XYZ file of C-alpha atoms in Angstrom:
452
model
C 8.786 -52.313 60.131
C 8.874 -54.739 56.702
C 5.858 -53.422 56.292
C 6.831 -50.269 56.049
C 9.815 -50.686 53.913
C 7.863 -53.138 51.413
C 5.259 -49.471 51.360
C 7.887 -47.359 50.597
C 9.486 -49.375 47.992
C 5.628 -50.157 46.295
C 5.180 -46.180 46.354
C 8.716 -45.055 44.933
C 7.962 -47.606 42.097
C 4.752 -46.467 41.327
C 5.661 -43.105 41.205
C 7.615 -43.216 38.014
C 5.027 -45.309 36.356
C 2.482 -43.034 37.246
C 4.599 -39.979 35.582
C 4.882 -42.719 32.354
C 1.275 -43.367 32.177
C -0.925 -41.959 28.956
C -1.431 -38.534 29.434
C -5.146 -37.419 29.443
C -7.303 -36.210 26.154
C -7.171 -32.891 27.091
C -3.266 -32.900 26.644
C -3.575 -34.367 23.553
C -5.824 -32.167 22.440
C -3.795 -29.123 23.691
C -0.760 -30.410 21.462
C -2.556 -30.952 18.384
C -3.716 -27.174 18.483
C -0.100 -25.973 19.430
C 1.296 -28.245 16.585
C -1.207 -26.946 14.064
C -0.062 -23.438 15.134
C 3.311 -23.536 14.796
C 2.625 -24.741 11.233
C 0.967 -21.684 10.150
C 3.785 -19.253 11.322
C 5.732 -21.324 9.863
C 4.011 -20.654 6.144
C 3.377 -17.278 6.993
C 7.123 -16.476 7.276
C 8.179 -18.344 3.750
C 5.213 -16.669 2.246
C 6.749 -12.903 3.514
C 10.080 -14.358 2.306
C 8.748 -15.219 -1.262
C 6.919 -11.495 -1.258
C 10.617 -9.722 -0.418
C 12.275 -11.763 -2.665
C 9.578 -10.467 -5.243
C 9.949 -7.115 -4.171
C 13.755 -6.514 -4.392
C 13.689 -8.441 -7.756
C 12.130 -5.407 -9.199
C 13.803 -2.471 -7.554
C 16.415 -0.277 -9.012
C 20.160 -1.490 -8.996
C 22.236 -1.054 -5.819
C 24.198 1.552 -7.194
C 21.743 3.918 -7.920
C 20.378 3.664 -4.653
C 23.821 3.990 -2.694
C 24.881 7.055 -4.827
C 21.403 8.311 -3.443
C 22.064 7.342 0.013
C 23.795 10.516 2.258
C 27.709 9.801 3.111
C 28.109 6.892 5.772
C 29.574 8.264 9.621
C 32.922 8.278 10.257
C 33.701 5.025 12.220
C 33.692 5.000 16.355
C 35.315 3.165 18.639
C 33.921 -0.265 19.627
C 32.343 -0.245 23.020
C 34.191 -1.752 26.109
C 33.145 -5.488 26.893
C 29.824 -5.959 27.871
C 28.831 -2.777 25.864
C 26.073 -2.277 23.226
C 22.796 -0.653 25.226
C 24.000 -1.185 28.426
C 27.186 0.968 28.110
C 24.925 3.822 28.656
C 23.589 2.362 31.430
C 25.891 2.438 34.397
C 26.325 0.737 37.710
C 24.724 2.249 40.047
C 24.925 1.850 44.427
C 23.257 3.259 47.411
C 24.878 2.966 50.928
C 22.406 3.948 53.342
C 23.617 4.502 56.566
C 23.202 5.782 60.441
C 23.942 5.847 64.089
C 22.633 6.425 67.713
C 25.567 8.278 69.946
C 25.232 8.325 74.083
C 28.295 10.340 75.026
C 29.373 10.936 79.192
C 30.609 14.626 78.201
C 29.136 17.734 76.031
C 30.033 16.471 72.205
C 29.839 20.271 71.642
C 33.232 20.609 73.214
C 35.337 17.821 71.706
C 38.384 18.503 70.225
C 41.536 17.240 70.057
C 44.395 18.615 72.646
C 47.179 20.143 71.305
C 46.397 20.198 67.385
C 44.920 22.991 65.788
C 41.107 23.159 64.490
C 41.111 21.897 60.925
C 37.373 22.196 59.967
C 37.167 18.525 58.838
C 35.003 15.807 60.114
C 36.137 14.807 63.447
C 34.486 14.075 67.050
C 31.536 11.406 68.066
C 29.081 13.395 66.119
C 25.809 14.723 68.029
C 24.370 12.605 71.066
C 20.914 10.572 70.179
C 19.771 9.178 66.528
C 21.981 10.330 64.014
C 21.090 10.117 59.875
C 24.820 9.511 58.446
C 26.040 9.943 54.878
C 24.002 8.374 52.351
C 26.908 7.417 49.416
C 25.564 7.202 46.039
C 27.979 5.853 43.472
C 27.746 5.723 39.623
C 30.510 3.969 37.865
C 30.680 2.881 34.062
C 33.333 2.286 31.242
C 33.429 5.630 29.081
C 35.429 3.943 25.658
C 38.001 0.855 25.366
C 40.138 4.265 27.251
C 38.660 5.196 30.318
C 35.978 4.777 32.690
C 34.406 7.115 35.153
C 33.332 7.124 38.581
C 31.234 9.418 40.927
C 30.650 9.367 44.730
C 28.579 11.482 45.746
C 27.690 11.781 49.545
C 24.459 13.149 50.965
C 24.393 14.071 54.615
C 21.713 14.084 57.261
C 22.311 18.444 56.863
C 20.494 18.098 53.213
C 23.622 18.596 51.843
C 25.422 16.851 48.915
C 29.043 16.701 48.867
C 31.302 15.046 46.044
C 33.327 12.567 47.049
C 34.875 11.584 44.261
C 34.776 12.638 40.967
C 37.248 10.636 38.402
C 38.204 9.178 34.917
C 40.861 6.457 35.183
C 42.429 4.671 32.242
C 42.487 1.673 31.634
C 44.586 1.028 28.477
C 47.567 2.326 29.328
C 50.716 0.086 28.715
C 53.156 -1.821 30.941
C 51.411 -1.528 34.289
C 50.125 2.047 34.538
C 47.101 3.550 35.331
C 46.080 7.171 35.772
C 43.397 9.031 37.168
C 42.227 12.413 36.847
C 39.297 14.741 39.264
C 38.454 14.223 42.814
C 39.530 11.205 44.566
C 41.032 9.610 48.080
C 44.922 10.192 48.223
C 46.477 6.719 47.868
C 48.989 7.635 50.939
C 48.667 5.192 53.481
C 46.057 2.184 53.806
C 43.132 3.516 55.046
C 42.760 6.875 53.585
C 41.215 5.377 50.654
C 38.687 3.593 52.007
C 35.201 4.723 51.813
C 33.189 5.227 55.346
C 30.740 2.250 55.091
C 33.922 -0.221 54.356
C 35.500 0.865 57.636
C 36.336 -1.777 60.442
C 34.890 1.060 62.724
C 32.436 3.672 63.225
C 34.752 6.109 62.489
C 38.563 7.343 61.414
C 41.789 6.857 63.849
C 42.489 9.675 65.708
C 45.730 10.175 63.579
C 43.338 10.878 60.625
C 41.511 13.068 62.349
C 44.028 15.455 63.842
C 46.976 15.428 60.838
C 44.129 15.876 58.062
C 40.771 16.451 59.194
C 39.266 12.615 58.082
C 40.319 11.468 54.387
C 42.522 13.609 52.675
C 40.793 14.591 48.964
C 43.141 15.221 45.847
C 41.769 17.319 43.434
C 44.441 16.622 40.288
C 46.033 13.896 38.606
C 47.349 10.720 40.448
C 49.705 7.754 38.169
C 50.575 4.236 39.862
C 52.472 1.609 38.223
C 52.236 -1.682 38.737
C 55.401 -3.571 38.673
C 55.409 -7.115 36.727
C 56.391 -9.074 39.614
C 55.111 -12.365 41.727
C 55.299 -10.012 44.989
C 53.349 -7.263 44.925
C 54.928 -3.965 44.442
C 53.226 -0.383 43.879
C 54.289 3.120 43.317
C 52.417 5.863 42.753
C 52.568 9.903 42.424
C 49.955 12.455 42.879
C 49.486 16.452 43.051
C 46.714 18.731 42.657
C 45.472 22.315 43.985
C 46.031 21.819 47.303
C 42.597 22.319 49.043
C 42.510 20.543 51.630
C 43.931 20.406 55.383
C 47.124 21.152 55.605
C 47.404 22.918 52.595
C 45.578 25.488 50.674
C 44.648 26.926 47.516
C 46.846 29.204 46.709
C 47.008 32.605 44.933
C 49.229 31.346 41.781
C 48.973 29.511 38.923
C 50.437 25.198 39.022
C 49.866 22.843 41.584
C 50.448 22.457 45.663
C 52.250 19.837 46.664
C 53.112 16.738 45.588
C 51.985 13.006 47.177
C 54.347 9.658 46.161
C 53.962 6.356 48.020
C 54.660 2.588 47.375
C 53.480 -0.503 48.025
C 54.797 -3.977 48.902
C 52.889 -7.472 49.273
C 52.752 -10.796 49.440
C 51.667 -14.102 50.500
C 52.589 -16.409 53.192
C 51.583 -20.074 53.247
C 48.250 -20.386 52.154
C 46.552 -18.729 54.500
C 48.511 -15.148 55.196
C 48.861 -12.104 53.450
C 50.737 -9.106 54.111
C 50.811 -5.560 53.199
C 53.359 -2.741 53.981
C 53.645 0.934 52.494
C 55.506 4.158 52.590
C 54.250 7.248 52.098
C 55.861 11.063 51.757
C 53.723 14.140 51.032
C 54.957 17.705 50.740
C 52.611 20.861 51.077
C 52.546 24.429 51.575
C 49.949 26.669 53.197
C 49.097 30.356 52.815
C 47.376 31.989 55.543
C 45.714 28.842 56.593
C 43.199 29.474 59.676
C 43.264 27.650 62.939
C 45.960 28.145 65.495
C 47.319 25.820 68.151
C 45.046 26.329 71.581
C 47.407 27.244 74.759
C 46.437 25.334 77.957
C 43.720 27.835 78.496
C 41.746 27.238 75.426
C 42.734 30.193 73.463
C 44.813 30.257 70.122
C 48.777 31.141 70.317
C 47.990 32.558 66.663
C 45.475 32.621 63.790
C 46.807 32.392 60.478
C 49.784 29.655 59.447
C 52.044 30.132 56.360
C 54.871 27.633 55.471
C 55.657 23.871 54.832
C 53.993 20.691 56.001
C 55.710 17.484 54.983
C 54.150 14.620 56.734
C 55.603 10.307 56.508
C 53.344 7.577 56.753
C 54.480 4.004 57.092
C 51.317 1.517 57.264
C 51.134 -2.274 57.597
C 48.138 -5.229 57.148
C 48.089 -8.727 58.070
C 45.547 -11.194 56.863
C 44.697 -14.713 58.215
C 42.140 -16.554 56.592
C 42.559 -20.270 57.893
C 38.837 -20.841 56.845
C 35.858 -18.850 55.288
C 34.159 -19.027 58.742
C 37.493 -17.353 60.572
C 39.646 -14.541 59.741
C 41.521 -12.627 61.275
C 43.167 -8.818 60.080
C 45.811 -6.123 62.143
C 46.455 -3.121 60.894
C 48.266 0.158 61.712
C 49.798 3.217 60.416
C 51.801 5.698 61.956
C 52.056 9.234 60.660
C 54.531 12.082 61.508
C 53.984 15.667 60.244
C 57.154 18.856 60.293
C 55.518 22.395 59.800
C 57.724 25.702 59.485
C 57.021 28.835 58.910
C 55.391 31.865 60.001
C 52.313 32.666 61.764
C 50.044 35.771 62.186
C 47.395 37.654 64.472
C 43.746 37.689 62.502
C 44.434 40.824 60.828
C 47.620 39.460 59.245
C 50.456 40.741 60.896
C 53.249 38.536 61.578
C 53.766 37.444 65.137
C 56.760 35.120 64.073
C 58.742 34.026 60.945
C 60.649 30.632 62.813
C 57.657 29.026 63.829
C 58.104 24.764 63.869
C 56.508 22.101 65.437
C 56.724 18.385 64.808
C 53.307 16.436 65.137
C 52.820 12.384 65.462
C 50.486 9.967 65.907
C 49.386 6.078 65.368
C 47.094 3.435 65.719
C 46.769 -0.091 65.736
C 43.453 -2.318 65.542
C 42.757 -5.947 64.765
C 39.556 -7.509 63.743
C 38.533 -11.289 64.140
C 35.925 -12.909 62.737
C 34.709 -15.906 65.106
C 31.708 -16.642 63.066
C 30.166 -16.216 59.521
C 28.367 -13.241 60.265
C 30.048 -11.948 63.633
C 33.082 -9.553 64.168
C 34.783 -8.802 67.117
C 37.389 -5.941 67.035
C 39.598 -3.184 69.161
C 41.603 -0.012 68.451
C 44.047 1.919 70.305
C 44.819 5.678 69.150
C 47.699 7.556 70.259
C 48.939 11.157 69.224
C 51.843 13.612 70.146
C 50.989 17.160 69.756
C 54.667 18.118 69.818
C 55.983 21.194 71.151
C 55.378 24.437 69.135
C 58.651 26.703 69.380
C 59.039 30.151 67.603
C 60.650 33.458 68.897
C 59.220 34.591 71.686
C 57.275 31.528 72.405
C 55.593 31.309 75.928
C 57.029 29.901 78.709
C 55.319 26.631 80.190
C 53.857 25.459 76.730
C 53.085 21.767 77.820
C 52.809 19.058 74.769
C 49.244 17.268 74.905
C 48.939 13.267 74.052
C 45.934 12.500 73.579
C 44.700 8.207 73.257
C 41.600 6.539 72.967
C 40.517 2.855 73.244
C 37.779 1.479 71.349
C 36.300 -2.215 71.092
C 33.732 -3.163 68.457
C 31.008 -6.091 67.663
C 29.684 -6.497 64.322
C 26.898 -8.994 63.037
C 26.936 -9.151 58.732
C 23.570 -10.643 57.935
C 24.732 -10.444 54.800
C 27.259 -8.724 52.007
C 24.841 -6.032 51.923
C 23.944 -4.819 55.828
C 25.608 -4.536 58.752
C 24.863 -3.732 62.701
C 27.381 -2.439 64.844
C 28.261 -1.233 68.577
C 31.061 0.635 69.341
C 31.939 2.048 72.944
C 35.055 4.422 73.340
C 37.066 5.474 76.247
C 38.133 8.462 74.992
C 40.303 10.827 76.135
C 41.100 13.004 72.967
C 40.400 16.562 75.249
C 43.779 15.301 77.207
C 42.269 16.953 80.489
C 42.173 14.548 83.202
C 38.686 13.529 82.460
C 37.623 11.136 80.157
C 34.715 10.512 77.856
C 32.990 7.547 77.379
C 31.109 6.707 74.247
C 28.995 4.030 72.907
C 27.546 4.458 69.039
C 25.063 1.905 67.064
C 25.705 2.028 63.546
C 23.601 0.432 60.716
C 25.073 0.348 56.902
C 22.901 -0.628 54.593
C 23.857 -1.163 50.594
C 21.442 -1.364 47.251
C 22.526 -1.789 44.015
C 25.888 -2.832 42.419
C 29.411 -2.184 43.961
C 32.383 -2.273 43.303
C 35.044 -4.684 45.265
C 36.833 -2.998 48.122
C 40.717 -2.588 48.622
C 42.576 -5.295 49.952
């Protein structure tokens, strides 16, 4: 063993005084031709120094070449921090994304009982491999003003739909901000969320039935930002109206009007909270889809009226350690239409029709380990009970509910595997579905950080 330890310390001294030692004659050699070149740039740059000096010694006066000189450009803007050639360049990211569905029942069938067909994305998708939505984002400042952002999403169909399409500002005074195009409705928590940032494969039920996935403003949204310690939000958005409940309608203005606020805060040093309160008010003209009697088939076609819908939403955080964290989260939504409602060729079956919809979930997500989530849902929905003049007798109210539990591993900030399986019974017919999905998301390039 001393031997050994007298070694070591013989070899860690040696090592530094073999790094000291006289470096070889090729190295010196090497040097002195390095040396000998950097003298010779050196008096080839005074020499082009001395032959400018020269040169602008004899040409004509300043003046006379300024008056000759076309007028100068008015001035522009300086460029946003972090400008100059790369504010033309702008961020660009690439979720890549897709899933493998096994379902117990015909997909083909799925709907949700006692809510109308609102032509959005909902259901489990097709059984088997599955390409999702590849989400390409490009996002840059536009002036020291506003900057811009577009989603665009490309499905496995071969077709590319905008997701959102905005300018914000960002120099607006005393806590506001505006945006302007296509973008997420701020009602709510989750509706803003893109897909890939989800805690699950896909939406709550509530989503799903009340507004056929994420509801999409196309118009002009302000928040303002109160200058408090706690957190506090409110915000106000309208646009054209296209999109489920509402519709585009046959008049000049907008449809509708969204306003919501916000309230958070801290707790300790490891909790954080989140609560909000949303109202939104719409009108629809002849919007298609009717409610489905027990039988399958529609009580009318065409809905024209009022759809005012609350949302009240809630997030806790607990973050005792990077390695463990733990979030809940739920929202519950309640919708009021009235109106009047019509056969397919327009003619007015009843002008009292009203119905009161709800629905709500709540999930929580824990992360046991750096890379590994473990997580569960439960969805619940009233379809109320439709009542109009001469409604039918024996119109039963359908409450649909669905359980889901989730495992996530994060190799990193930039992929993610999942399984979900779903006991789902959405149809509200005695028999229920069962439903596991793999899901890989995949992202390239830069992003942006996600909401709280």
């Amino acid at each position: 063993m001393m031997n050994l330890k007298y070694a070591f310390v013989v070899l860690a001294a040696a090592l530094p005084l073999y790094a000291m030692a006289a470096p070889p004659a090729d190295e010196v050699t090497a040097l002195r031709a390095e040396l000998q070149a950097l003298k010779n740039d050196y008096h080839a740059r005074v020499d082009a120094l001395e032959a400018r000096i020269v040169q602008l010694e004899v040409a004509p006066p300043a003046a006379k070449v300024a008056d000759a000189m076309p007028p100068a450009p008015e001035a522009v803007p300086a460029a946003a921090p972090g400008g100059g050639a790369s504010a033309f360049n702008p961020a660009i990211s690439l979720i890549l994304g897709g899933s493998y569905t096994n379902t117990s029942r015909d997909p083909g069938d799925w709907n949700i009982a006692g809510f109308p067909p609102n032509g959005g994305e909902v259901g489990p998708g097709e059984r088997s491999f599955n390409l999702g939505e590849s989400e390409l984002t490009f996002s840059a400042s536009i002036d020291p003003y506003f900057s811009g952002v577009l989603t665009a999403a490309i499905t496995g169909e071969d077709e590319i739909e905008v997701e959102e399409a905005f300018v914000r500002t960002t120099a607006l005074p005393d806590g506001f901000t505006a945006k302007l195009g296509r973008f997420f409705s701020g009602f709510g928590y989750l509706n803003e969320v893109h897909a890939h940032a989800w805690d699950f494969v896909d939406q709550p039920l509530v989503y799903q039935a009340l507004f056929g996935g994420q509801f999409q403003q196309n118009g002009v949204q302000v928040k303002w930002l109160a200058p408090t310690d706690l957190f506090l939000e409110f915000g106000a958005e309208t646009g054209n109206g296209d999109g489920y409940p509402a519709t585009r309608r046959a008049r000049n203005g907008v449809n509708g009007a969204t306003l919501f606020a916000h309230l958070g805060g801290d707790v300790g040093d490891y909790t954080s909270w989140r609560l909000g309160g949303s109202y939104l008010t719409q009108k629809a003209e002849d919007r298609e889809g009717g409610i489905l009697d027990a039988a399958g088939e529609p009580l009318f076609d065409l809905f024209t009226g009022d759809a005012r819908t609350w949302v009240v939403d809630g997030v806790l955080k607990w973050a005792p350690s990077p390695r463990r964290q733990l979030k809940v989260q739920g929202e519950y939504m309640r919708r009021r239409e009235s109106g009047a409602i019509a056969d397919v060729e327009g003619i007015v079956l009843a002008d009292d029709f009203r119905n009161s919809e709800s629905g709500w979930y709540l999930q929580s997500v824990y992360q046991f380990a750096p890379r590994w989530r473990v997580g569960a849902r439960y969805d619940s929905l009233d379809a109320g009970t439709p009542r109009y003049t001469l409604s039918p007798d024996g119109l039963l109210s359908a409450e649909p509910d669905r359980l889901s539990v989730m495992l996530d591993w994060n190799p990193s900030e930039f992929s993610r595997l999942r399984a979900q399986y779903d006991w789902d019974n959405a149809r509200d017919d005695g028999e229920r579905d069962r439903i596991l999905r793999l899901q890989y998301i995949y992202g390239i390039g830069a992003h942006g950080a996600h909401k709280y």
